[in-house]
Amino acid sequence: MSNPAVTYEREMVPVLFRPWVGALLDLAQPAPGEHLLDLACGTGIVARLAAPRVAPDGRVVGVDLNPDMLGVAQVQGALEGLDIEWKQGRLEVLPFAEAEFDLALCQHGLQFVPDRAAALGEARRVLRDDGRLALAVWCGLDHHPFWSRFNDVLVELIGIPALASPFALGEASELESLLRDAGFRDISIEARAMPAAFPDPDTFVAMEVDVIAAAVPATQHLDAKARAELTEAAQARMAGAIREQMCDGHVVVPMHSHLVLARM
Ligand SMILES: C[S@@+](CC[C@H](N)C(=O)[O-])C[C@H]1O[C@@H](n2cnc3c(N)ncnc32)[C@H](O)[C@@H]1O
Protein backbone atom coordinates (compact mmCIF):
# COMPACT_ATOMS: atom_id res chain seq x y z
CA MET A 1 0.00 0.00 0.00
CA SER A 2 1.32 3.44 -0.87
CA ASN A 3 2.08 6.45 1.30
CA PRO A 4 -1.39 7.81 2.23
CA ALA A 5 -0.33 11.34 1.30
CA VAL A 6 0.55 10.15 -2.20
CA THR A 7 -2.85 8.46 -2.46
CA TYR A 8 -4.51 11.63 -1.21
CA GLU A 9 -2.83 13.71 -3.92
CA ARG A 10 -3.48 11.20 -6.70
CA GLU A 11 -7.00 10.01 -5.87
CA MET A 12 -8.72 12.61 -3.70
CA VAL A 13 -7.35 15.97 -4.73
CA PRO A 14 -8.62 15.79 -8.35
CA VAL A 15 -12.09 14.56 -7.33
CA LEU A 16 -12.81 16.14 -3.97
CA PHE A 17 -10.50 19.12 -3.37
CA ARG A 18 -9.28 20.69 -6.61
CA PRO A 19 -12.86 21.38 -7.82
CA TRP A 20 -13.43 23.74 -4.86
CA VAL A 21 -10.25 25.79 -5.28
CA GLY A 22 -11.62 27.93 -8.13
CA ALA A 23 -14.64 28.95 -6.05
CA LEU A 24 -12.43 29.74 -3.04
CA LEU A 25 -10.01 31.84 -5.10
CA ASP A 26 -12.86 33.65 -6.86
CA LEU A 27 -14.12 34.61 -3.42
CA ALA A 28 -10.70 35.57 -2.00
CA GLN A 29 -9.40 37.32 -5.14
CA PRO A 30 -5.63 36.95 -4.59
CA ALA A 31 -3.87 39.79 -6.43
CA PRO A 32 -0.37 40.15 -7.93
CA GLY A 33 2.22 40.93 -5.26
CA GLU A 34 0.15 39.70 -2.32
CA HIS A 35 1.56 37.47 0.41
CA LEU A 36 -0.66 34.44 0.78
CA LEU A 37 -0.83 31.70 3.41
CA ASP A 38 -2.48 28.31 2.75
CA LEU A 39 -3.52 26.99 6.17
CA ALA A 40 -3.71 23.17 6.59
CA CYS A 41 -2.37 23.03 3.04
CA GLY A 42 -2.16 19.23 2.82
CA THR A 43 -0.50 18.46 -0.52
CA GLY A 44 -0.83 22.12 -1.41
CA ILE A 45 -3.51 22.26 -4.09
CA VAL A 46 -4.77 25.68 -2.96
CA ALA A 47 -1.28 27.21 -2.74
CA ARG A 48 -0.29 25.70 -6.09
CA LEU A 49 -3.34 27.05 -7.94
CA ALA A 50 -3.13 30.42 -6.17
CA ALA A 51 0.58 30.98 -6.81
CA PRO A 52 0.24 32.23 -10.42
CA ARG A 53 -2.31 34.81 -9.24
CA VAL A 54 0.16 36.57 -6.91
CA ALA A 55 3.16 36.17 -9.24
CA PRO A 56 5.69 37.52 -10.02
CA ASP A 57 6.33 39.46 -6.81
CA GLY A 58 3.97 37.73 -4.40
CA ARG A 59 4.81 35.17 -1.74
CA VAL A 60 3.03 31.86 -1.17
CA VAL A 61 3.46 29.74 1.95
CA GLY A 62 1.72 26.48 2.86
CA VAL A 63 1.58 25.21 6.44
CA ASP A 64 0.41 21.80 7.65
CA LEU A 65 0.81 19.47 10.59
CA ASN A 66 1.63 16.36 8.55
CA PRO A 67 5.16 16.06 7.11
CA ASP A 68 4.07 13.40 4.59
CA MET A 69 1.51 15.77 3.08
CA LEU A 70 4.15 18.52 2.96
CA GLY A 71 6.59 16.12 1.28
CA VAL A 72 4.12 15.57 -1.56
CA ALA A 73 3.37 19.32 -1.70
CA GLN A 74 7.08 20.05 -2.07
CA VAL A 75 7.56 17.53 -4.90
CA GLN A 76 4.39 18.64 -6.73
CA GLY A 77 5.17 22.35 -6.35
CA ALA A 78 8.69 21.81 -7.73
CA LEU A 79 7.36 19.69 -10.63
CA GLU A 80 4.98 22.51 -11.48
CA GLY A 81 7.85 25.03 -11.35
CA LEU A 82 6.28 26.99 -8.50
CA ASP A 83 8.10 29.02 -5.88
CA ILE A 84 6.21 28.09 -2.70
CA GLU A 85 7.51 27.77 0.88
CA TRP A 86 6.24 24.73 2.79
CA LYS A 87 6.33 24.82 6.59
CA GLN A 88 5.42 22.21 9.17
CA GLY A 89 3.31 23.65 11.96
CA ARG A 90 0.02 23.65 13.79
CA LEU A 91 -2.67 26.18 12.99
CA GLU A 92 -3.01 26.87 16.71
CA VAL A 93 0.63 28.09 16.94
CA LEU A 94 1.62 29.39 13.53
CA PRO A 95 5.36 29.62 12.85
CA PHE A 96 5.13 33.16 11.43
CA ALA A 97 5.57 36.72 12.67
CA GLU A 98 2.70 39.17 13.07
CA ALA A 99 1.19 40.77 9.95
CA GLU A 100 3.19 38.73 7.42
CA PHE A 101 0.27 38.01 5.06
CA ASP A 102 -2.43 39.78 3.04
CA LEU A 103 -4.58 36.70 2.60
CA ALA A 104 -5.03 33.44 4.47
CA LEU A 105 -6.87 30.55 2.84
CA CYS A 106 -8.00 27.34 4.48
CA GLN A 107 -9.74 24.71 2.41
CA HIS A 108 -11.41 21.86 4.30
CA GLY A 109 -8.90 22.12 7.14
CA LEU A 110 -10.26 24.19 10.04
CA GLN A 111 -12.74 21.50 11.09
CA PHE A 112 -9.84 19.15 12.00
CA VAL A 113 -8.21 21.58 14.39
CA PRO A 114 -8.99 20.82 18.04
CA ASP A 115 -8.74 24.46 19.14
CA ARG A 116 -10.42 26.40 16.33
CA ALA A 117 -10.58 29.62 18.32
CA ALA A 118 -6.80 29.51 18.73
CA ALA A 119 -6.35 28.76 15.01
CA LEU A 120 -8.51 31.74 14.00
CA GLY A 121 -6.71 33.95 16.53
CA GLU A 122 -3.42 32.90 14.95
CA ALA A 123 -4.76 33.51 11.43
CA ARG A 124 -5.69 37.01 12.56
CA ARG A 125 -2.28 37.60 14.18
CA VAL A 126 -0.38 36.80 10.96
CA LEU A 127 -2.68 38.90 8.74
CA ARG A 128 -2.07 42.56 8.00
CA ASP A 129 -4.58 45.19 9.15
CA ASP A 130 -6.44 45.05 5.82
CA GLY A 131 -6.01 41.30 5.44
CA ARG A 132 -8.70 38.74 4.66
CA LEU A 133 -9.43 35.12 5.40
CA ALA A 134 -11.25 32.72 3.07
CA LEU A 135 -12.42 29.28 4.16
CA ALA A 136 -14.08 26.26 2.63
CA VAL A 137 -15.68 23.99 5.24
CA TRP A 138 -17.88 20.99 4.48
CA CYS A 139 -21.49 21.16 5.68
CA GLY A 140 -22.42 18.58 8.32
CA LEU A 141 -22.96 14.82 7.99
CA ASP A 142 -26.72 15.50 7.95
CA HIS A 143 -26.13 16.89 4.41
CA HIS A 144 -23.97 13.88 3.44
CA PRO A 145 -25.91 10.61 3.99
CA PHE A 146 -23.37 8.47 2.09
CA TRP A 147 -20.47 9.65 4.27
CA SER A 148 -22.67 9.32 7.34
CA ARG A 149 -23.16 5.62 6.48
CA PHE A 150 -19.40 5.18 5.90
CA ASN A 151 -18.74 6.86 9.25
CA ASP A 152 -21.09 4.41 11.00
CA VAL A 153 -19.13 1.53 9.42
CA LEU A 154 -15.83 2.97 10.68
CA VAL A 155 -17.22 3.31 14.19
CA GLU A 156 -18.37 -0.30 14.04
CA LEU A 157 -14.96 -1.53 12.82
CA ILE A 158 -12.35 0.60 14.59
CA GLY A 159 -14.35 2.54 17.15
CA ILE A 160 -13.27 5.86 15.59
CA PRO A 161 -15.79 8.17 13.91
CA ALA A 162 -13.06 9.06 11.40
CA LEU A 163 -15.47 10.69 8.97
CA ALA A 164 -17.07 12.85 11.64
CA SER A 165 -14.15 15.26 11.77
CA PRO A 166 -14.24 16.36 8.09
CA PHE A 167 -17.90 17.32 8.62
CA ALA A 168 -17.60 18.54 12.21
CA LEU A 169 -17.92 22.27 11.54
CA GLY A 170 -20.98 22.04 9.36
CA GLU A 171 -23.18 24.77 10.84
CA ALA A 172 -22.92 28.26 9.34
CA SER A 173 -23.96 29.79 12.66
CA GLU A 174 -21.05 28.11 14.47
CA LEU A 175 -18.60 29.28 11.81
CA GLU A 176 -19.90 32.81 12.05
CA SER A 177 -19.62 33.02 15.83
CA LEU A 178 -16.11 31.51 15.80
CA LEU A 179 -15.01 34.15 13.29
CA ARG A 180 -16.76 36.98 15.13
CA ASP A 181 -15.28 35.93 18.49
CA ALA A 182 -11.81 35.85 16.88
CA GLY A 183 -12.33 39.48 15.86
CA PHE A 184 -13.10 39.10 12.14
CA ARG A 185 -15.74 41.33 10.54
CA ASP A 186 -17.66 41.59 7.23
CA ILE A 187 -18.26 37.85 7.40
CA SER A 188 -20.03 36.29 4.43
CA ILE A 189 -21.00 32.62 4.36
CA GLU A 190 -22.44 30.93 1.30
CA ALA A 191 -23.53 27.28 0.90
CA ARG A 192 -22.56 25.56 -2.37
CA ALA A 193 -22.98 22.04 -3.75
CA MET A 194 -20.84 20.09 -6.24
CA PRO A 195 -20.79 16.38 -7.09
CA ALA A 196 -17.60 14.38 -6.48
CA ALA A 197 -17.26 11.59 -9.06
CA PHE A 198 -14.81 8.86 -8.00
CA PRO A 199 -13.74 6.91 -11.11
CA ASP A 200 -13.03 3.45 -9.66
CA PRO A 201 -15.74 1.77 -7.56
CA ASP A 202 -13.53 -1.30 -6.99
CA THR A 203 -10.76 0.59 -5.19
CA PHE A 204 -12.96 3.29 -3.68
CA VAL A 205 -12.98 1.94 -0.11
CA ALA A 206 -9.22 1.16 -0.10
CA MET A 207 -8.46 4.65 -1.32
CA GLU A 208 -10.77 6.22 1.27
CA VAL A 209 -9.18 4.28 4.12
CA ASP A 210 -5.72 5.34 2.94
CA VAL A 211 -6.78 8.95 2.72
CA ILE A 212 -8.49 8.98 6.09
CA ALA A 213 -5.18 7.78 7.55
CA ALA A 214 -3.44 10.74 5.89
CA ALA A 215 -5.93 13.47 6.71
CA VAL A 216 -7.53 12.53 10.02
CA PRO A 217 -5.03 12.79 12.91
CA ALA A 218 -6.91 10.24 15.12
CA THR A 219 -6.23 7.50 12.53
CA GLN A 220 -2.66 8.33 11.61
CA HIS A 221 -1.41 5.44 13.80
CA LEU A 222 -2.98 2.85 11.46
CA ASP A 223 -0.17 1.02 9.68
CA ALA A 224 -0.43 -0.62 6.24
CA LYS A 225 -1.62 -3.96 7.71
CA ALA A 226 -4.31 -2.28 9.83
CA ARG A 227 -5.47 -0.25 6.85
CA ALA A 228 -5.68 -3.38 4.67
CA GLU A 229 -7.80 -5.21 7.28
CA LEU A 230 -10.06 -2.22 7.72
CA THR A 231 -10.48 -1.91 3.95
CA GLU A 232 -11.59 -5.51 3.54
CA ALA A 233 -14.19 -5.29 6.30
CA ALA A 234 -15.48 -1.85 5.22
CA GLN A 235 -15.70 -2.95 1.58
CA ALA A 236 -18.19 -5.69 2.48
CA ARG A 237 -20.32 -3.34 4.58
CA MET A 238 -20.33 -0.45 2.07
CA ALA A 239 -21.01 -2.48 -1.10
CA GLY A 240 -24.76 -1.69 -1.16
CA ALA A 241 -24.33 2.02 -0.43
CA ILE A 242 -21.71 2.29 -3.19
CA ARG A 243 -24.03 0.57 -5.67
CA GLU A 244 -26.69 3.19 -4.91
CA GLN A 245 -24.28 6.02 -5.82
CA MET A 246 -23.16 4.51 -9.15
CA CYS A 247 -23.60 6.69 -12.24
CA ASP A 248 -21.76 6.13 -15.56
CA GLY A 249 -19.23 3.85 -13.86
CA HIS A 250 -18.39 6.41 -11.18
CA VAL A 251 -19.22 6.61 -7.49
CA VAL A 252 -20.94 9.99 -7.49
CA VAL A 253 -21.36 11.68 -4.12
CA PRO A 254 -22.98 15.12 -3.79
CA MET A 255 -20.79 17.41 -1.65
CA HIS A 256 -22.00 20.48 0.22
CA SER A 257 -19.68 23.16 1.54
CA HIS A 258 -19.73 26.58 3.12
CA LEU A 259 -17.52 29.18 1.46
CA VAL A 260 -16.54 31.95 3.83
CA LEU A 261 -14.89 35.34 3.46
CA ALA A 262 -13.99 37.50 6.45
CA ARG A 263 -11.96 40.66 6.95
CA MET A 264 -9.81 41.96 9.77
C1 LIG B 1 -8.65 17.25 4.21
S1 LIG B 1 -7.01 17.83 4.30
C2 LIG B 1 -7.15 19.34 3.36
C3 LIG B 1 -5.84 19.72 2.75
C4 LIG B 1 -5.87 20.83 1.73
N1 LIG B 1 -6.29 22.09 2.31
C5 LIG B 1 -6.66 20.49 0.50
O1 LIG B 1 -7.58 21.24 0.14
O2 LIG B 1 -6.35 19.46 -0.15
C6 LIG B 1 -6.86 18.44 5.96
C7 LIG B 1 -5.45 18.81 6.34
O3 LIG B 1 -5.47 19.45 7.63
C8 LIG B 1 -4.25 19.15 8.28
N2 LIG B 1 -4.40 19.45 9.71
C9 LIG B 1 -5.24 18.88 10.60
N3 LIG B 1 -5.12 19.44 11.82
C10 LIG B 1 -4.18 20.41 11.69
C11 LIG B 1 -3.60 21.35 12.60
N4 LIG B 1 -3.99 21.41 13.87
N5 LIG B 1 -2.66 22.20 12.15
C12 LIG B 1 -2.24 22.13 10.85
N6 LIG B 1 -2.76 21.26 9.94
C13 LIG B 1 -3.71 20.41 10.36
C14 LIG B 1 -4.03 17.68 7.96
O4 LIG B 1 -2.69 17.29 8.17
C15 LIG B 1 -4.47 17.64 6.48
O5 LIG B 1 -3.37 17.83 5.62
Coordinates of C-alpha atoms and ligand atoms in Angstrom, one line a residue:
M1 CA 0.0 0.0 0.0
S2 CA 1.3 3.4 -0.9
N3 CA 2.1 6.4 1.3
P4 CA -1.4 7.8 2.2
A5 CA -0.3 11.3 1.3
V6 CA 0.6 10.2 -2.2
T7 CA -2.9 8.5 -2.5
Y8 CA -4.5 11.6 -1.2
E9 CA -2.8 13.7 -3.9
R10 CA -3.5 11.2 -6.7
E11 CA -7.0 10.0 -5.9
M12 CA -8.7 12.6 -3.7
V13 CA -7.4 16.0 -4.7
P14 CA -8.6 15.8 -8.4
V15 CA -12.1 14.6 -7.3
L16 CA -12.8 16.1 -4.0
F17 CA -10.5 19.1 -3.4
R18 CA -9.3 20.7 -6.6
P19 CA -12.9 21.4 -7.8
W20 CA -13.4 23.7 -4.9
V21 CA -10.3 25.8 -5.3
G22 CA -11.6 27.9 -8.1
A23 CA -14.6 28.9 -6.0
L24 CA -12.4 29.7 -3.0
L25 CA -10.0 31.8 -5.1
D26 CA -12.9 33.6 -6.9
L27 CA -14.1 34.6 -3.4
A28 CA -10.7 35.6 -2.0
Q29 CA -9.4 37.3 -5.1
P30 CA -5.6 37.0 -4.6
A31 CA -3.9 39.8 -6.4
P32 CA -0.4 40.2 -7.9
G33 CA 2.2 40.9 -5.3
E34 CA 0.1 39.7 -2.3
H35 CA 1.6 37.5 0.4
L36 CA -0.7 34.4 0.8
L37 CA -0.8 31.7 3.4
D38 CA -2.5 28.3 2.7
L39 CA -3.5 27.0 6.2
A40 CA -3.7 23.2 6.6
C41 CA -2.4 23.0 3.0
G42 CA -2.2 19.2 2.8
T43 CA -0.5 18.5 -0.5
G44 CA -0.8 22.1 -1.4
I45 CA -3.5 22.3 -4.1
V46 CA -4.8 25.7 -3.0
A47 CA -1.3 27.2 -2.7
R48 CA -0.3 25.7 -6.1
L49 CA -3.3 27.0 -7.9
A50 CA -3.1 30.4 -6.2
A51 CA 0.6 31.0 -6.8
P52 CA 0.2 32.2 -10.4
R53 CA -2.3 34.8 -9.2
V54 CA 0.2 36.6 -6.9
A55 CA 3.2 36.2 -9.2
P56 CA 5.7 37.5 -10.0
D57 CA 6.3 39.5 -6.8
G58 CA 4.0 37.7 -4.4
R59 CA 4.8 35.2 -1.7
V60 CA 3.0 31.9 -1.2
V61 CA 3.5 29.7 2.0
G62 CA 1.7 26.5 2.9
V63 CA 1.6 25.2 6.4
D64 CA 0.4 21.8 7.6
L65 CA 0.8 19.5 10.6
N66 CA 1.6 16.4 8.5
P67 CA 5.2 16.1 7.1
D68 CA 4.1 13.4 4.6
M69 CA 1.5 15.8 3.1
L70 CA 4.1 18.5 3.0
G71 CA 6.6 16.1 1.3
V72 CA 4.1 15.6 -1.6
A73 CA 3.4 19.3 -1.7
Q74 CA 7.1 20.1 -2.1
V75 CA 7.6 17.5 -4.9
Q76 CA 4.4 18.6 -6.7
G77 CA 5.2 22.3 -6.4
A78 CA 8.7 21.8 -7.7
L79 CA 7.4 19.7 -10.6
E80 CA 5.0 22.5 -11.5
G81 CA 7.8 25.0 -11.4
L82 CA 6.3 27.0 -8.5
D83 CA 8.1 29.0 -5.9
I84 CA 6.2 28.1 -2.7
E85 CA 7.5 27.8 0.9
W86 CA 6.2 24.7 2.8
K87 CA 6.3 24.8 6.6
Q88 CA 5.4 22.2 9.2
G89 CA 3.3 23.6 12.0
R90 CA 0.0 23.7 13.8
L91 CA -2.7 26.2 13.0
E92 CA -3.0 26.9 16.7
V93 CA 0.6 28.1 16.9
L94 CA 1.6 29.4 13.5
P95 CA 5.4 29.6 12.9
F96 CA 5.1 33.2 11.4
A97 CA 5.6 36.7 12.7
E98 CA 2.7 39.2 13.1
A99 CA 1.2 40.8 10.0
E100 CA 3.2 38.7 7.4
F101 CA 0.3 38.0 5.1
D102 CA -2.4 39.8 3.0
L103 CA -4.6 36.7 2.6
A104 CA -5.0 33.4 4.5
L105 CA -6.9 30.6 2.8
C106 CA -8.0 27.3 4.5
Q107 CA -9.7 24.7 2.4
H108 CA -11.4 21.9 4.3
G109 CA -8.9 22.1 7.1
L110 CA -10.3 24.2 10.0
Q111 CA -12.7 21.5 11.1
F112 CA -9.8 19.2 12.0
V113 CA -8.2 21.6 14.4
P114 CA -9.0 20.8 18.0
D115 CA -8.7 24.5 19.1
R116 CA -10.4 26.4 16.3
A117 CA -10.6 29.6 18.3
A118 CA -6.8 29.5 18.7
A119 CA -6.4 28.8 15.0
L120 CA -8.5 31.7 14.0
G121 CA -6.7 33.9 16.5
E122 CA -3.4 32.9 15.0
A123 CA -4.8 33.5 11.4
R124 CA -5.7 37.0 12.6
R125 CA -2.3 37.6 14.2
V126 CA -0.4 36.8 11.0
L127 CA -2.7 38.9 8.7
R128 CA -2.1 42.6 8.0
D129 CA -4.6 45.2 9.1
D130 CA -6.4 45.1 5.8
G131 CA -6.0 41.3 5.4
R132 CA -8.7 38.7 4.7
L133 CA -9.4 35.1 5.4
A134 CA -11.2 32.7 3.1
L135 CA -12.4 29.3 4.2
A136 CA -14.1 26.3 2.6
V137 CA -15.7 24.0 5.2
W138 CA -17.9 21.0 4.5
C139 CA -21.5 21.2 5.7
G140 CA -22.4 18.6 8.3
L141 CA -23.0 14.8 8.0
D142 CA -26.7 15.5 7.9
H143 CA -26.1 16.9 4.4
H144 CA -24.0 13.9 3.4
P145 CA -25.9 10.6 4.0
F146 CA -23.4 8.5 2.1
W147 CA -20.5 9.6 4.3
S148 CA -22.7 9.3 7.3
R149 CA -23.2 5.6 6.5
F150 CA -19.4 5.2 5.9
N151 CA -18.7 6.9 9.3
D152 CA -21.1 4.4 11.0
V153 CA -19.1 1.5 9.4
L154 CA -15.8 3.0 10.7
V155 CA -17.2 3.3 14.2
E156 CA -18.4 -0.3 14.0
L157 CA -15.0 -1.5 12.8
I158 CA -12.3 0.6 14.6
G159 CA -14.3 2.5 17.2
I160 CA -13.3 5.9 15.6
P161 CA -15.8 8.2 13.9
A162 CA -13.1 9.1 11.4
L163 CA -15.5 10.7 9.0
A164 CA -17.1 12.8 11.6
S165 CA -14.1 15.3 11.8
P166 CA -14.2 16.4 8.1
F167 CA -17.9 17.3 8.6
A168 CA -17.6 18.5 12.2
L169 CA -17.9 22.3 11.5
G170 CA -21.0 22.0 9.4
E171 CA -23.2 24.8 10.8
A172 CA -22.9 28.3 9.3
S173 CA -24.0 29.8 12.7
E174 CA -21.1 28.1 14.5
L175 CA -18.6 29.3 11.8
E176 CA -19.9 32.8 12.1
S177 CA -19.6 33.0 15.8
L178 CA -16.1 31.5 15.8
L179 CA -15.0 34.2 13.3
R180 CA -16.8 37.0 15.1
D181 CA -15.3 35.9 18.5
A182 CA -11.8 35.8 16.9
G183 CA -12.3 39.5 15.9
F184 CA -13.1 39.1 12.1
R185 CA -15.7 41.3 10.5
D186 CA -17.7 41.6 7.2
I187 CA -18.3 37.9 7.4
S188 CA -20.0 36.3 4.4
I189 CA -21.0 32.6 4.4
E190 CA -22.4 30.9 1.3
A191 CA -23.5 27.3 0.9
R192 CA -22.6 25.6 -2.4
A193 CA -23.0 22.0 -3.7
M194 CA -20.8 20.1 -6.2
P195 CA -20.8 16.4 -7.1
A196 CA -17.6 14.4 -6.5
A197 CA -17.3 11.6 -9.1
F198 CA -14.8 8.9 -8.0
P199 CA -13.7 6.9 -11.1
D200 CA -13.0 3.4 -9.7
P201 CA -15.7 1.8 -7.6
D202 CA -13.5 -1.3 -7.0
T203 CA -10.8 0.6 -5.2
F204 CA -13.0 3.3 -3.7
V205 CA -13.0 1.9 -0.1
A206 CA -9.2 1.2 -0.1
M207 CA -8.5 4.7 -1.3
E208 CA -10.8 6.2 1.3
V209 CA -9.2 4.3 4.1
D210 CA -5.7 5.3 2.9
V211 CA -6.8 9.0 2.7
I212 CA -8.5 9.0 6.1
A213 CA -5.2 7.8 7.6
A214 CA -3.4 10.7 5.9
A215 CA -5.9 13.5 6.7
V216 CA -7.5 12.5 10.0
P217 CA -5.0 12.8 12.9
A218 CA -6.9 10.2 15.1
T219 CA -6.2 7.5 12.5
Q220 CA -2.7 8.3 11.6
H221 CA -1.4 5.4 13.8
L222 CA -3.0 2.9 11.5
D223 CA -0.2 1.0 9.7
A224 CA -0.4 -0.6 6.2
K225 CA -1.6 -4.0 7.7
A226 CA -4.3 -2.3 9.8
R227 CA -5.5 -0.2 6.8
A228 CA -5.7 -3.4 4.7
E229 CA -7.8 -5.2 7.3
L230 CA -10.1 -2.2 7.7
T231 CA -10.5 -1.9 4.0
E232 CA -11.6 -5.5 3.5
A233 CA -14.2 -5.3 6.3
A234 CA -15.5 -1.9 5.2
Q235 CA -15.7 -3.0 1.6
A236 CA -18.2 -5.7 2.5
R237 CA -20.3 -3.3 4.6
M238 CA -20.3 -0.5 2.1
A239 CA -21.0 -2.5 -1.1
G240 CA -24.8 -1.7 -1.2
A241 CA -24.3 2.0 -0.4
I242 CA -21.7 2.3 -3.2
R243 CA -24.0 0.6 -5.7
E244 CA -26.7 3.2 -4.9
Q245 CA -24.3 6.0 -5.8
M246 CA -23.2 4.5 -9.2
C247 CA -23.6 6.7 -12.2
D248 CA -21.8 6.1 -15.6
G249 CA -19.2 3.8 -13.9
H250 CA -18.4 6.4 -11.2
V251 CA -19.2 6.6 -7.5
V252 CA -20.9 10.0 -7.5
V253 CA -21.4 11.7 -4.1
P254 CA -23.0 15.1 -3.8
M255 CA -20.8 17.4 -1.7
H256 CA -22.0 20.5 0.2
S257 CA -19.7 23.2 1.5
H258 CA -19.7 26.6 3.1
L259 CA -17.5 29.2 1.5
V260 CA -16.5 31.9 3.8
L261 CA -14.9 35.3 3.5
A262 CA -14.0 37.5 6.4
R263 CA -12.0 40.7 6.9
M264 CA -9.8 42.0 9.8
Ligands
LIG1 C1 -8.7 17.3 4.2 S1 -7.0 17.8 4.3 C2 -7.2 19.3 3.4 C3 -5.8 19.7 2.8 C4 -5.9 20.8 1.7 N1 -6.3 22.1 2.3 C5 -6.7 20.5 0.5 O1 -7.6 21.2 0.1 O2 -6.3 19.5 -0.2 C6 -6.9 18.4 6.0 C7 -5.4 18.8 6.3 O3 -5.5 19.5 7.6 C8 -4.2 19.1 8.3 N2 -4.4 19.5 9.7 C9 -5.2 18.9 10.6 N3 -5.1 19.4 11.8 C10 -4.2 20.4 11.7 C11 -3.6 21.4 12.6 N4 -4.0 21.4 13.9 N5 -2.7 22.2 12.1 C12 -2.2 22.1 10.8 N6 -2.8 21.3 9.9 C13 -3.7 20.4 10.4 C14 -4.0 17.7 8.0 O4 -2.7 17.3 8.2 C15 -4.5 17.6 6.5 O5 -3.4 17.8 5.6

